[in-house]
mmCIF file of C-alpha atoms in Angstrom:
data_model
loop_
_atom_site.group_PDB
_atom_site.id
_atom_site.type_symbol
_atom_site.label_atom_id
_atom_site.label_comp_id
_atom_site.label_asym_id
_atom_site.label_seq_id
_atom_site.Cartn_x
_atom_site.Cartn_y
_atom_site.Cartn_z
ATOM 1 C CA MET A 798 2.061 0.756 -5.445
ATOM 2 C CA ARG A 799 3.964 3.542 -7.160
ATOM 3 C CA ARG A 800 2.996 7.099 -6.264
ATOM 4 C CA CYS A 801 2.161 9.092 -9.401
ATOM 5 C CA ILE A 802 4.084 12.310 -8.890
ATOM 6 C CA TRP A 803 7.626 11.959 -10.203
ATOM 7 C CA ILE A 804 8.957 13.241 -13.512
ATOM 8 C CA ILE A 805 11.964 11.083 -14.336
ATOM 9 C CA PRO A 806 14.657 12.046 -16.888
ATOM 10 C CA ALA A 807 15.292 9.217 -19.340
ATOM 11 C CA CYS A 808 17.458 8.423 -22.316
ATOM 12 C CA GLY A 809 16.713 10.763 -25.201
ATOM 13 C CA GLY A 810 13.568 12.178 -23.628
ATOM 14 C CA LEU A 811 11.357 11.971 -20.590
ATOM 15 C CA LEU A 812 10.038 8.914 -18.801
ATOM 16 C CA PHE A 813 6.992 10.037 -16.894
ATOM 17 C CA SER A 814 5.700 8.160 -13.888
ATOM 18 C CA GLY A 815 2.864 10.533 -13.145
ATOM 19 C CA ILE A 816 -0.582 11.578 -14.269
ATOM 20 C CA GLY A 817 0.740 15.015 -15.186
ATOM 21 C CA THR A 818 2.305 13.514 -18.340
ATOM 22 C CA ALA A 819 -0.765 11.660 -19.513
ATOM 23 C CA LEU A 820 -1.690 11.308 -23.165
ATOM 24 C CA PRO A 821 -4.503 13.739 -24.107
ATOM 25 C CA LEU A 822 -7.650 12.072 -25.482
ATOM 26 C CA TYR A 823 -9.637 15.298 -25.764
ATOM 27 C CA GLU A 824 -8.851 18.930 -24.961
ATOM 28 C CA SER A 825 -10.883 22.131 -25.234
ATOM 29 C CA ASP A 826 -11.326 25.381 -23.319
ATOM 30 C CA LEU A 827 -13.996 23.711 -21.156
ATOM 31 C CA VAL A 828 -12.714 20.196 -20.495
ATOM 32 C CA SER A 829 -9.698 17.916 -20.915
ATOM 33 C CA LEU A 830 -9.542 14.128 -20.749
ATOM 34 C CA HIS A 831 -6.238 12.263 -20.410
ATOM 35 C CA ILE A 832 -5.149 8.634 -20.316
ATOM 36 C CA ASN A 833 -2.068 7.317 -18.548
ATOM 37 C CA GLY A 834 -0.577 4.062 -17.314
ATOM 38 C CA TYR A 835 1.958 1.378 -18.001
ATOM 39 C CA LEU A 836 2.317 -2.353 -18.449
ATOM 40 C CA THR A 837 5.034 -4.241 -16.647
ATOM 41 C CA ALA A 838 5.872 -7.940 -16.392
ATOM 42 C CA HIS A 839 8.818 -9.973 -15.233
ATOM 43 C CA GLN A 840 10.241 -13.458 -15.442
ATOM 44 C CA ILE A 841 10.852 -14.403 -11.820
ATOM 45 C CA ASN A 842 12.663 -17.296 -10.191
ATOM 46 C CA ILE A 843 11.851 -18.078 -6.555
ATOM 47 C CA ASP A 844 13.873 -20.894 -5.022
ATOM 48 C CA GLY A 845 14.245 -22.647 -8.388
ATOM 49 C CA ASN A 846 10.677 -22.124 -9.651
ATOM 50 C CA THR A 847 10.452 -19.820 -12.679
ATOM 51 C CA GLU A 848 7.370 -18.132 -14.146
ATOM 52 C CA LEU A 849 6.309 -15.050 -16.086
ATOM 53 C CA ILE A 850 4.008 -12.861 -13.976
ATOM 54 C CA ASP A 851 2.361 -9.448 -14.024
ATOM 55 C CA GLY A 852 3.912 -6.461 -12.320
ATOM 56 C CA ALA A 853 1.942 -3.509 -10.974
ATOM 57 C CA SER A 854 0.412 -2.589 -14.360
ATOM 58 C CA ARG A 855 -2.294 0.071 -14.391
ATOM 59 C CA LEU A 856 -4.446 2.252 -16.640
ATOM 60 C CA SER A 857 -5.964 5.583 -15.623
ATOM 61 C CA LEU A 858 -8.303 8.316 -16.859
ATOM 62 C CA LYS A 859 -8.356 11.886 -15.606
ATOM 63 C CA LEU A 860 -10.926 14.551 -16.485
ATOM 64 C CA GLU A 861 -10.434 18.217 -15.591
ATOM 65 C CA THR A 862 -12.572 21.285 -16.138
ATOM 66 C CA PRO A 863 -12.213 24.887 -14.904
ATOM 67 C CA ALA A 864 -14.864 26.209 -12.524
ATOM 68 C CA TYR A 865 -15.908 29.543 -11.057
ATOM 69 C CA ASP A 866 -13.309 31.622 -9.195
ATOM 70 C CA GLN A 867 -10.195 29.758 -10.425
ATOM 71 C CA TRP A 868 -11.184 26.291 -9.251
ATOM 72 C CA ASN A 869 -10.117 23.186 -11.147
ATOM 73 C CA VAL A 870 -12.465 20.202 -10.729
ATOM 74 C CA GLY A 871 -12.708 16.699 -12.151
ATOM 75 C CA PHE A 872 -12.276 13.022 -11.442
ATOM 76 C CA PHE A 873 -9.522 10.414 -11.491
ATOM 77 C CA LEU A 874 -10.019 6.688 -12.160
ATOM 78 C CA GLU A 875 -7.322 4.038 -12.151
ATOM 79 C CA TRP A 876 -7.510 0.292 -12.766
ATOM 80 C CA GLY A 877 -4.969 -2.404 -12.063
ATOM 81 C CA LEU A 878 -4.306 -4.838 -14.915
ATOM 82 C CA LEU A 879 -3.587 -8.564 -15.014
ATOM 83 C CA ALA A 880 -2.539 -8.706 -18.647
ATOM 84 C CA VAL A 881 0.142 -11.380 -18.677
ATOM 85 C CA SER A 882 -0.907 -14.112 -16.281
ATOM 86 C CA PRO A 883 -4.492 -13.942 -14.959
ATOM 87 C CA ASP A 884 -4.910 -16.503 -12.188
ATOM 88 C CA GLN A 885 -6.550 -19.630 -13.591
ATOM 89 C CA GLU A 886 -6.845 -22.903 -11.719
ATOM 90 C CA ILE A 887 -7.477 -26.334 -13.169
ATOM 91 C CA VAL A 888 -9.064 -28.753 -10.722
ATOM 92 C CA ILE A 889 -8.586 -32.507 -11.121
ATOM 93 C CA SER A 890 -9.908 -34.543 -8.199
ATOM 94 C CA GLY A 891 -10.295 -38.318 -8.265
ATOM 95 C CA ASP A 892 -13.290 -39.486 -10.303
ATOM 96 C CA GLN A 893 -14.681 -35.962 -10.620
ATOM 97 C CA GLN A 894 -14.674 -34.246 -13.966
ATOM 98 C CA ALA A 895 -11.782 -31.857 -14.494
ATOM 99 C CA GLU A 896 -12.958 -28.285 -14.687
ATOM 100 C CA SER A 897 -11.505 -24.808 -14.918
ATOM 101 C CA GLY A 898 -11.456 -22.711 -11.794
ATOM 102 C CA GLU A 899 -12.371 -19.046 -11.584
ATOM 103 C CA ILE A 900 -10.158 -16.596 -13.419
ATOM 104 C CA ALA A 901 -9.028 -13.577 -11.409
ATOM 105 C CA ASP A 902 -10.575 -10.314 -12.572
ATOM 106 C CA PRO A 903 -8.073 -8.923 -15.112
ATOM 107 C CA LEU A 904 -9.274 -5.354 -14.392
ATOM 108 C CA TYR A 905 -9.736 -4.106 -10.825
ATOM 109 C CA ILE A 906 -10.189 -0.622 -9.339
ATOM 110 C CA ARG A 907 -7.235 1.063 -7.640
ATOM 111 C CA HIS A 908 -8.468 4.650 -7.465
ATOM 112 C CA GLY A 909 -11.811 6.357 -7.957
ATOM 113 C CA ASN A 910 -12.147 9.932 -6.722
ATOM 114 C CA ALA A 911 -13.446 13.385 -7.526
ATOM 115 C CA PHE A 912 -11.360 16.466 -6.804
ATOM 116 C CA ALA A 913 -11.528 20.252 -6.527
ATOM 117 C CA GLN A 914 -8.295 22.264 -6.538
ATOM 118 C CA HIS A 915 -7.559 25.914 -5.811
ATOM 119 C CA ASP A 916 -4.231 27.739 -5.402
ATOM 120 C CA PHE A 917 -5.391 29.341 -2.140
ATOM 121 C CA TRP A 918 -7.906 26.875 -0.683
ATOM 122 C CA GLY A 919 -5.934 23.723 -1.457
ATOM 123 C CA ASP A 920 -6.731 20.295 -2.896
ATOM 124 C CA PHE A 921 -9.955 18.491 -1.865
ATOM 125 C CA ARG A 922 -10.615 14.877 -2.887
ATOM 126 C CA VAL A 923 -13.333 12.371 -2.106
ATOM 127 C CA GLY A 924 -13.351 8.653 -2.889
ATOM 128 C CA LYS A 925 -10.721 5.907 -3.069
ATOM 129 C CA GLN A 926 -7.357 7.634 -3.231
ATOM 130 C CA TRP A 927 -3.818 7.883 -1.897
ATOM 131 C CA SER A 928 -3.952 8.534 1.830
ATOM 132 C CA VAL A 929 -2.204 11.403 3.594
ATOM 133 C CA TYR A 930 -0.192 8.679 5.403
ATOM 134 C CA TYR A 931 1.172 7.583 2.023
ATOM 135 C CA ASP A 932 2.478 11.131 1.492
ATOM 136 C CA ILE A 933 5.412 9.904 3.582
ATOM 137 C CA ALA A 934 5.328 6.131 2.953
ATOM 138 C CA TYR A 935 5.765 6.531 -0.816
ATOM 139 C CA ILE A 936 9.377 7.740 -0.617
ATOM 140 C CA THR A 937 10.669 4.138 -0.344
ATOM 141 C CA ASP A 938 8.006 2.443 -2.504
ATOM 142 C CA TRP A 939 9.919 2.275 -5.799
ATOM 143 C CA TYR A 940 10.954 -1.350 -6.242
ATOM 144 C CA ASN A 941 9.844 -3.089 -9.444
ATOM 145 C CA VAL A 942 9.022 -6.502 -7.983
ATOM 146 C CA SER A 943 8.557 -6.285 -4.207
ATOM 147 C CA GLY A 944 8.720 -3.726 -1.393
ATOM 148 C CA ALA A 945 6.373 -1.489 0.631
ATOM 149 C CA LEU A 946 5.930 -4.254 3.205
ATOM 150 C CA ALA A 947 7.098 -2.516 6.378
ATOM 151 C CA SER A 948 5.829 1.090 6.329
ATOM 152 C CA GLY A 949 2.386 0.302 7.748
ATOM 153 C CA ALA A 950 0.758 1.664 4.568
ATOM 154 C CA PHE A 951 -0.503 -1.540 2.957
ATOM 155 C CA ALA A 952 -1.752 -3.053 6.206
ATOM 156 C CA LEU A 953 -3.788 -6.213 6.923
ATOM 157 C CA GLY A 954 -2.524 -7.907 3.766
ATOM 158 C CA GLY A 955 -4.424 -5.503 1.469
ATOM 159 C CA ASP A 956 -4.012 -2.119 -0.181
ATOM 160 C CA GLY A 957 -4.493 -0.188 3.071
ATOM 161 C CA GLY A 958 -7.978 0.863 2.013
ATOM 162 C CA VAL A 959 -9.933 -0.087 5.124
ATOM 163 C CA THR A 960 -7.197 1.195 7.447
ATOM 164 C CA GLY A 961 -6.863 4.476 5.513
ATOM 165 C CA THR A 962 -3.065 4.193 5.322
ATOM 166 C CA GLY A 963 -2.577 3.128 1.690
ATOM 167 C CA ARG A 964 -5.157 3.602 -1.050
ATOM 168 C CA ALA A 965 -7.806 4.796 1.406
ATOM 169 C CA ASP A 966 -11.415 3.701 0.852
ATOM 170 C CA ALA A 967 -14.287 6.237 0.936
ATOM 171 C CA ALA A 968 -11.928 8.981 2.082
ATOM 172 C CA LEU A 969 -12.199 12.757 2.185
ATOM 173 C CA THR A 970 -8.809 14.497 2.079
ATOM 174 C CA TRP A 971 -7.555 18.055 2.072
ATOM 175 C CA ARG A 972 -3.982 19.092 1.253
ATOM 176 C CA LYS A 973 -2.541 22.588 1.279
ATOM 177 C CA ARG A 974 0.940 23.750 0.249
ATOM 178 C CA TRP A 975 2.783 26.944 1.082
ATOM 179 C CA LYS A 976 6.353 28.205 0.759
ATOM 180 C CA GLY A 977 8.543 29.384 3.603
ATOM 181 C CA PHE A 978 11.844 28.955 5.446
ATOM 182 C CA GLY A 979 13.735 28.018 2.286
ATOM 183 C CA GLY A 980 11.372 25.307 1.118
ATOM 184 C CA GLU A 981 7.775 24.160 0.776
ATOM 185 C CA PHE A 982 5.413 22.822 3.447
ATOM 186 C CA GLN A 983 2.370 20.618 2.909
ATOM 187 C CA ILE A 984 -0.286 19.700 5.429
ATOM 188 C CA GLY A 985 -2.772 16.889 4.811
ATOM 189 C CA LEU A 986 -5.953 15.949 6.677
ATOM 190 C CA GLN A 987 -8.108 12.855 6.101
ATOM 191 C CA TYR A 988 -11.427 11.397 7.204
ATOM 192 C CA ALA A 989 -12.321 7.942 5.891
ATOM 193 C CA ALA A 990 -16.009 7.150 6.429
ATOM 194 C CA HIS A 991 -15.699 3.458 5.682
ATOM 195 C CA ALA A 992 -16.694 0.476 7.803
ATOM 196 C CA GLY A 993 -15.438 -2.942 6.715
ATOM 197 C CA LYS A 994 -16.969 -6.164 8.036
ATOM 198 C CA LEU A 995 -14.576 -7.911 10.392
ATOM 199 C CA ASP A 996 -14.218 -11.692 10.379
ATOM 200 C CA TYR A 997 -13.439 -12.116 14.069
ATOM 201 C CA MET A 998 -12.889 -15.415 15.876
ATOM 202 C CA VAL A 999 -10.726 -16.417 18.823
ATOM 203 C CA GLN A 1000 -9.874 -19.914 20.018
ATOM 204 C CA ASP A 1001 -9.895 -20.785 23.761
ATOM 205 C CA ALA A 1002 -11.615 -17.464 24.526
ATOM 206 C CA ARG A 1003 -14.067 -19.142 26.944
ATOM 207 C CA GLY A 1004 -11.937 -22.073 28.015
ATOM 208 C CA PRO A 1005 -10.052 -24.928 26.339
ATOM 209 C CA ASP A 1006 -11.425 -26.224 23.023
ATOM 210 C CA THR A 1007 -13.762 -23.260 22.512
ATOM 211 C CA LEU A 1008 -14.107 -20.921 19.533
ATOM 212 C CA LEU A 1009 -15.764 -17.506 19.880
ATOM 213 C CA VAL A 1010 -17.138 -16.078 16.610
ATOM 214 C CA CYS A 1011 -18.416 -12.527 16.121
ATOM 215 C CA PRO A 1012 -21.161 -12.014 13.472
ATOM 216 C CA THR A 1013 -19.752 -9.951 10.605
ATOM 217 C CA ASP A 1014 -22.786 -7.652 10.692
ATOM 218 C CA ASP A 1015 -21.878 -6.570 14.225
ATOM 219 C CA CYS A 1016 -18.065 -6.409 14.230
ATOM 220 C CA GLU A 1017 -16.591 -3.671 12.068
ATOM 221 C CA TYR A 1018 -13.213 -2.270 11.195
ATOM 222 C CA GLY A 1019 -14.125 1.259 10.465
ATOM 223 C CA ILE A 1020 -13.888 5.019 10.404
ATOM 224 C CA SER A 1021 -10.370 6.474 10.344
ATOM 225 C CA ARG A 1022 -8.759 9.877 10.723
ATOM 226 C CA GLY A 1023 -5.301 10.909 9.615
ATOM 227 C CA ALA A 1024 -2.942 13.860 9.302
ATOM 228 C CA SER A 1025 0.418 14.474 7.646
ATOM 229 C CA LEU A 1026 3.041 17.211 7.453
ATOM 230 C CA THR A 1027 5.897 17.390 4.941
ATOM 231 C CA TYR A 1028 8.705 19.891 4.369
ATOM 232 C CA THR A 1029 10.802 19.935 1.188
ATOM 233 C CA VAL A 1030 13.967 21.974 1.682
ATOM 234 C CA ASP A 1031 15.863 23.678 -1.160
ATOM 235 C CA ILE A 1032 19.234 22.163 -0.238
ATOM 236 C CA GLY A 1033 21.373 20.564 -2.938
ATOM 237 C CA ASP A 1034 19.164 18.240 -4.974
ATOM 238 C CA GLY A 1035 16.341 18.553 -2.445
ATOM 239 C CA LEU A 1036 15.755 17.302 1.119
ATOM 240 C CA PHE A 1037 12.373 15.853 2.096
ATOM 241 C CA LEU A 1038 11.141 15.503 5.693
ATOM 242 C CA GLY A 1039 7.730 14.172 6.643
ATOM 243 C CA THR A 1040 5.570 12.606 9.329
ATOM 244 C CA ALA A 1041 2.012 11.249 9.491
ATOM 245 C CA TYR A 1042 -0.438 9.678 11.940
ATOM 246 C CA ASN A 1043 -3.541 7.564 11.270
ATOM 247 C CA ARG A 1044 -6.128 6.150 13.716
ATOM 248 C CA VAL A 1045 -8.960 3.658 13.032
ATOM 249 C CA ASN A 1046 -11.956 2.606 15.118
ATOM 250 C CA LEU A 1047 -12.095 -1.110 15.914
ATOM 251 C CA ASP A 1048 -15.618 -2.122 16.990
ATOM 252 C CA LEU A 1049 -15.930 -5.645 18.385
ATOM 253 C CA PHE A 1050 -19.254 -5.253 20.223
ATOM 254 C CA THR A 1051 -22.089 -7.742 19.809
ATOM 255 C CA GLU A 1052 -24.695 -9.531 21.918
ATOM 256 C CA ASP A 1053 -25.077 -12.298 19.331
ATOM 257 C CA GLY A 1054 -21.655 -13.914 19.455
ATOM 258 C CA MET A 1055 -21.492 -17.659 18.762
ATOM 259 C CA LEU A 1056 -19.550 -19.994 21.042
ATOM 260 C CA PHE A 1057 -18.483 -23.381 19.630
ATOM 261 C CA ASP A 1058 -17.045 -26.513 21.163
ATOM 262 C CA ILE A 1059 -14.132 -27.519 18.924
ATOM 263 C CA SER A 1060 -12.972 -30.626 20.777
ATOM 264 C CA ASP A 1061 -13.273 -32.194 17.350
ATOM 265 C CA PRO A 1062 -12.055 -29.434 14.977
ATOM 266 C CA ALA A 1063 -13.699 -31.163 12.002
ATOM 267 C CA PHE A 1064 -17.163 -31.042 13.646
ATOM 268 C CA PRO A 1065 -17.580 -27.865 15.750
ATOM 269 C CA VAL A 1066 -20.666 -27.854 17.999
ATOM 270 C CA LEU A 1067 -22.604 -24.646 18.738
ATOM 271 C CA ILE A 1068 -22.852 -24.184 22.503
ATOM 272 C CA ARG A 1069 -24.668 -20.840 22.591
ATOM 273 C CA ASP A 1070 -25.507 -17.979 20.232
ATOM 274 C CA ASP A 1071 -25.971 -15.083 22.656
ATOM 275 C CA GLU A 1072 -22.397 -14.652 23.857
ATOM 276 C CA GLU A 1073 -21.651 -10.970 24.491
ATOM 277 C CA ILE A 1074 -18.452 -9.564 23.025
ATOM 278 C CA ASN A 1075 -17.340 -6.085 23.998
ATOM 279 C CA GLU A 1076 -13.733 -5.489 23.060
ATOM 280 C CA SER A 1077 -13.937 -2.290 21.049
ATOM 281 C CA GLY A 1078 -10.653 -0.518 20.516
ATOM 282 C CA ASN A 1079 -8.585 1.132 17.826
ATOM 283 C CA ASP A 1080 -5.472 0.865 15.783
ATOM 284 C CA PHE A 1081 -2.995 3.592 14.991
ATOM 285 C CA ALA A 1082 0.030 3.989 12.767
ATOM 286 C CA PHE A 1083 2.776 6.604 12.982
ATOM 287 C CA ILE A 1084 5.449 7.165 10.335
ATOM 288 C CA GLY A 1085 8.425 9.443 9.825
ATOM 289 C CA GLY A 1086 10.498 9.730 6.669
ATOM 290 C CA ILE A 1087 13.503 11.462 5.142
ATOM 291 C CA ALA A 1088 14.700 11.528 1.515
ATOM 292 C CA TYR A 1089 17.396 13.309 -0.458
ATOM 293 C CA GLY A 1090 17.808 13.740 -4.214
ATOM 294 C CA LYS A 1091 15.956 14.654 -7.381
ATOM 295 C CA GLY A 1092 13.937 11.448 -7.302
ATOM 296 C CA PRO A 1093 14.280 7.687 -7.748
ATOM 297 C CA LEU A 1094 16.205 6.734 -10.904
ATOM 298 C CA GLU A 1095 17.025 10.392 -11.529
ATOM 299 C CA GLU A 1096 20.530 11.760 -12.060
ATOM 300 C CA GLY A 1097 22.871 11.210 -9.149
ATOM 301 C CA LEU A 1098 21.925 9.981 -5.700
ATOM 302 C CA TYR A 1099 18.446 9.393 -4.357
ATOM 303 C CA ALA A 1100 18.270 8.020 -0.801
ATOM 304 C CA ALA A 1101 15.121 7.526 1.288
ATOM 305 C CA PHE A 1102 14.347 5.996 4.673
ATOM 306 C CA ASN A 1103 11.145 5.702 6.687
ATOM 307 C CA TRP A 1104 10.317 4.282 10.110
ATOM 308 C CA HIS A 1105 6.900 3.360 11.471
ATOM 309 C CA ARG A 1106 5.275 2.155 14.669
ATOM 310 C CA SER A 1107 1.735 0.810 14.793
ATOM 311 C CA HIS A 1108 -0.825 -0.663 17.158
ATOM 312 C CA ASN A 1109 -3.063 -3.408 15.710
ATOM 313 C CA ASN A 1110 -2.288 -2.162 12.187
ATOM 314 C CA GLU A 1111 -0.589 -5.371 11.050
ATOM 315 C CA ILE A 1112 -1.804 -8.965 10.878
ATOM 316 C CA ALA A 1113 -0.016 -12.284 11.084
ATOM 317 C CA PRO A 1114 -0.847 -15.196 8.739
ATOM 318 C CA PRO A 1115 -3.926 -17.332 9.560
ATOM 319 C CA ASN A 1116 -3.318 -20.143 12.051
ATOM 320 C CA SER A 1117 -0.108 -18.551 13.307
ATOM 321 C CA THR A 1118 -1.670 -17.746 16.705
ATOM 322 C CA MET A 1119 -3.762 -19.625 19.224
ATOM 323 C CA GLY A 1120 -6.322 -17.980 21.506
ATOM 324 C CA VAL A 1121 -5.723 -14.371 20.363
ATOM 325 C CA LEU A 1122 -6.378 -12.199 17.336
ATOM 326 C CA ASN A 1123 -3.796 -12.134 14.551
ATOM 327 C CA PHE A 1124 -3.455 -8.340 14.950
ATOM 328 C CA PHE A 1125 -0.128 -7.296 16.429
ATOM 329 C CA ASN A 1126 1.751 -4.163 17.410
ATOM 330 C CA ALA A 1127 4.696 -3.529 15.117
ATOM 331 C CA ILE A 1128 7.742 -1.470 14.308
ATOM 332 C CA GLY A 1129 9.073 -1.329 10.782
ATOM 333 C CA SER A 1130 11.529 0.432 8.516
ATOM 334 C CA GLU A 1131 12.169 0.691 4.787
ATOM 335 C CA SER A 1132 14.963 2.134 2.671
ATOM 336 C CA TYR A 1133 15.475 2.786 -1.025
ATOM 337 C CA VAL A 1134 18.733 4.094 -2.543
ATOM 338 C CA SER A 1135 19.449 4.619 -6.246
ATOM 339 C CA TRP A 1136 22.454 5.941 -8.165
ATOM 340 C CA THR A 1137 21.887 7.018 -11.774
ATOM 341 C CA TRP A 1138 24.602 7.837 -14.284
ATOM 342 C CA GLY A 1139 25.517 7.848 -17.975
ATOM 343 C CA ALA A 1140 25.429 10.464 -20.725
ATOM 344 C CA LEU A 1141 21.647 10.326 -20.853
ATOM 345 C CA ASN A 1142 21.114 9.001 -17.296
ATOM 346 C CA CYS A 1143 20.205 5.615 -18.708
ATOM 347 C CA TYR A 1144 21.799 3.438 -16.029
ATOM 348 C CA SER A 1145 20.667 3.046 -12.438
ATOM 349 C CA ILE A 1146 21.578 0.707 -9.635
ATOM 350 C CA TYR A 1147 19.276 0.578 -6.628
ATOM 351 C CA GLY A 1148 18.716 -1.336 -3.419
ATOM 352 C CA GLY A 1149 17.456 -1.250 0.141
ATOM 353 C CA HIS A 1150 15.490 -3.173 2.742
ATOM 354 C CA ASN A 1151 12.091 -3.844 4.350
ATOM 355 C CA LEU A 1152 12.012 -4.891 8.034
ATOM 356 C CA LEU A 1153 8.824 -5.448 10.071
ATOM 357 C CA LYS A 1154 8.700 -6.932 13.590
ATOM 358 C CA SER A 1155 6.136 -7.479 16.327
ATOM 359 C CA TYR A 1156 6.848 -5.083 19.164
ATOM 360 C CA ASP A 1157 5.689 -4.615 22.761
ATOM 361 C CA ASP A 1158 2.812 -7.097 22.347
ATOM 362 C CA ASP A 1159 3.194 -9.873 24.943
ATOM 363 C CA GLU A 1160 -0.302 -11.312 24.417
ATOM 364 C CA PHE A 1161 0.264 -11.783 20.683
ATOM 365 C CA GLU A 1162 3.752 -13.233 21.058
ATOM 366 C CA GLU A 1163 2.625 -15.656 23.778
ATOM 367 C CA GLY A 1164 -0.145 -16.850 21.447
ATOM 368 C CA LEU A 1165 2.173 -17.714 18.544
ATOM 369 C CA VAL A 1166 2.026 -21.345 17.476
ATOM 370 C CA THR A 1167 5.697 -21.360 16.446
ATOM 371 C CA GLY A 1168 8.439 -18.890 17.309
ATOM 372 C CA ASP A 1169 8.358 -15.999 19.750
ATOM 373 C CA LYS A 1170 8.042 -13.019 17.380
ATOM 374 C CA TYR A 1171 6.821 -11.962 13.953
ATOM 375 C CA ARG A 1172 9.792 -10.893 11.839
ATOM 376 C CA LEU A 1173 9.683 -10.016 8.143
ATOM 377 C CA ALA A 1174 13.055 -9.090 6.641
ATOM 378 C CA LYS A 1175 13.797 -8.543 2.950
ATOM 379 C CA TYR A 1176 16.820 -7.027 1.216
ATOM 380 C CA PHE A 1177 16.784 -5.854 -2.416
ATOM 381 C CA LEU A 1178 19.277 -5.046 -5.155
ATOM 382 C CA GLY A 1179 18.478 -4.103 -8.744
ATOM 383 C CA PHE A 1180 19.653 -2.579 -12.002
ATOM 384 C CA ASN A 1181 17.516 -0.402 -14.296
ATOM 385 C CA TYR A 1182 18.157 0.538 -17.938
ATOM 386 C CA LYS A 1183 16.104 3.274 -19.640
ATOM 387 C CA TRP A 1184 15.941 2.139 -23.233
ATOM 388 C CA ASN A 1185 13.986 5.172 -24.440
ATOM 389 C CA SER A 1186 11.393 7.620 -23.144
ATOM 390 C CA HIS A 1187 8.723 4.921 -22.782
ATOM 391 C CA VAL A 1188 10.542 1.627 -22.185
ATOM 392 C CA ARG A 1189 12.807 0.448 -19.415
ATOM 393 C CA LEU A 1190 14.340 -2.912 -18.569
ATOM 394 C CA TYR A 1191 15.268 -4.071 -15.095
ATOM 395 C CA ILE A 1192 16.812 -6.871 -13.082
ATOM 396 C CA GLU A 1193 15.876 -7.148 -9.426
ATOM 397 C CA GLY A 1194 16.841 -9.640 -6.748
ATOM 398 C CA GLY A 1195 15.745 -10.143 -3.180
ATOM 399 C CA ILE A 1196 17.023 -12.012 -0.139
ATOM 400 C CA ASP A 1197 14.303 -13.159 2.275
ATOM 401 C CA ASP A 1198 15.499 -13.455 5.870
ATOM 402 C CA SER A 1199 12.007 -13.638 7.430
ATOM 403 C CA ASN A 1200 11.177 -16.112 10.189
ATOM 404 C CA ARG A 1201 8.574 -18.916 10.059
ATOM 405 C CA VAL A 1202 5.822 -16.759 11.562
ATOM 406 C CA ALA A 1203 6.116 -14.245 8.721
ATOM 407 C CA GLU A 1204 5.956 -17.086 6.170
ATOM 408 C CA SER A 1205 9.132 -16.479 4.198
ATOM 409 C CA SER A 1206 8.383 -16.437 0.465
ATOM 410 C CA GLY A 1207 11.988 -17.209 -0.451
ATOM 411 C CA ASP A 1208 14.818 -15.466 -2.274
ATOM 412 C CA PHE A 1209 14.081 -14.305 -5.820
ATOM 413 C CA ILE A 1210 15.704 -13.000 -8.990
ATOM 414 C CA ALA A 1211 13.615 -11.345 -11.713
ATOM 415 C CA ALA A 1212 14.131 -9.750 -15.122
ATOM 416 C CA GLY A 1213 11.388 -7.492 -16.436
ATOM 417 C CA VAL A 1214 10.204 -4.754 -18.752
ATOM 418 C CA ARG A 1215 7.995 -1.711 -18.238
ATOM 419 C CA VAL A 1216 6.278 0.131 -21.106
ATOM 420 C CA ASP A 1217 4.707 3.521 -20.349
ATOM 421 C CA ILE A 1218 1.970 5.336 -22.246
#
């Protein structure tokens, strides 16, 4: 979840967290190809259970070539890696033969986009990429183990691809920077032409003990539009201000809905298969953010805070509601603060919070099976040591104060390592 733009001073050299510092594989006057990435893993203890797990490891390739009239064009590909602990399940059930379950794909796509850049016309990109919404959300997304849970970016329990707020799927973006008023402005515009199939079902929608199911070919969670504006002011170590808005079409129209009698939940009975559903709508997410400092884990103070409000951009766990969708309206906030010191800026202490709550959504809250609100609350504290220009060690702990609806994952303490290319 880390945004690839920072250049971070480290002990005895530079620790780069961005594609601009990638290792060259091939360079000529016509084309350049670079590789970048890092591997991270940590030993984590959650409520007494300890295991070694993968962090957010990734590997990327970037190709660039100059084009007519001072354009720079190319592509960027990035994969996530499960190098330490790919998910493998062993099934033993009664008299059945024990067998190995499926292993999670150790290599999965995070980014895949083509770009065209020009000093005057701006930066155009098409494909799976960081959204313009994330231009603000990223300022607090720097924890090693957890985080980025309350900005509205990684919505619906995924990477924010279908909503267009995180790593946006099938997106076309344009960003343009210009200087003025003692700083630098950036505007971003986005159109995401993606329609995801929506698994939509509501209990008691047509009376007690009924289940209304929308065919996935008819109900879609689709096309989104977004815009962002940031202003970086040349004050002290740098002041960042930003805001963004994203809106997604929510199409729940069908004439082929299926209505089931679920008096016996184990044996649902189809009552009719021509039930009309027409509840099309939208979701939106708004975010504002402020940050001060040279960057996370850079010399001195870095402090960042963002706040978001969304409509239908978040989702509660399955079976947490009765008779309504799991979508809910939300407000959330995140913070990240680091202080870095030492002769070579090797030592950093950092911490902050993630807080996400259901807000102004009576229908959702009345439909909760337990509790009266959704409330996710996590508080973090960590220490980072930059061993050299490519290796850093960290300890990170978290206190989970979430309620039952948000399915508290428990307090944790982790020790890990990150090795950069």
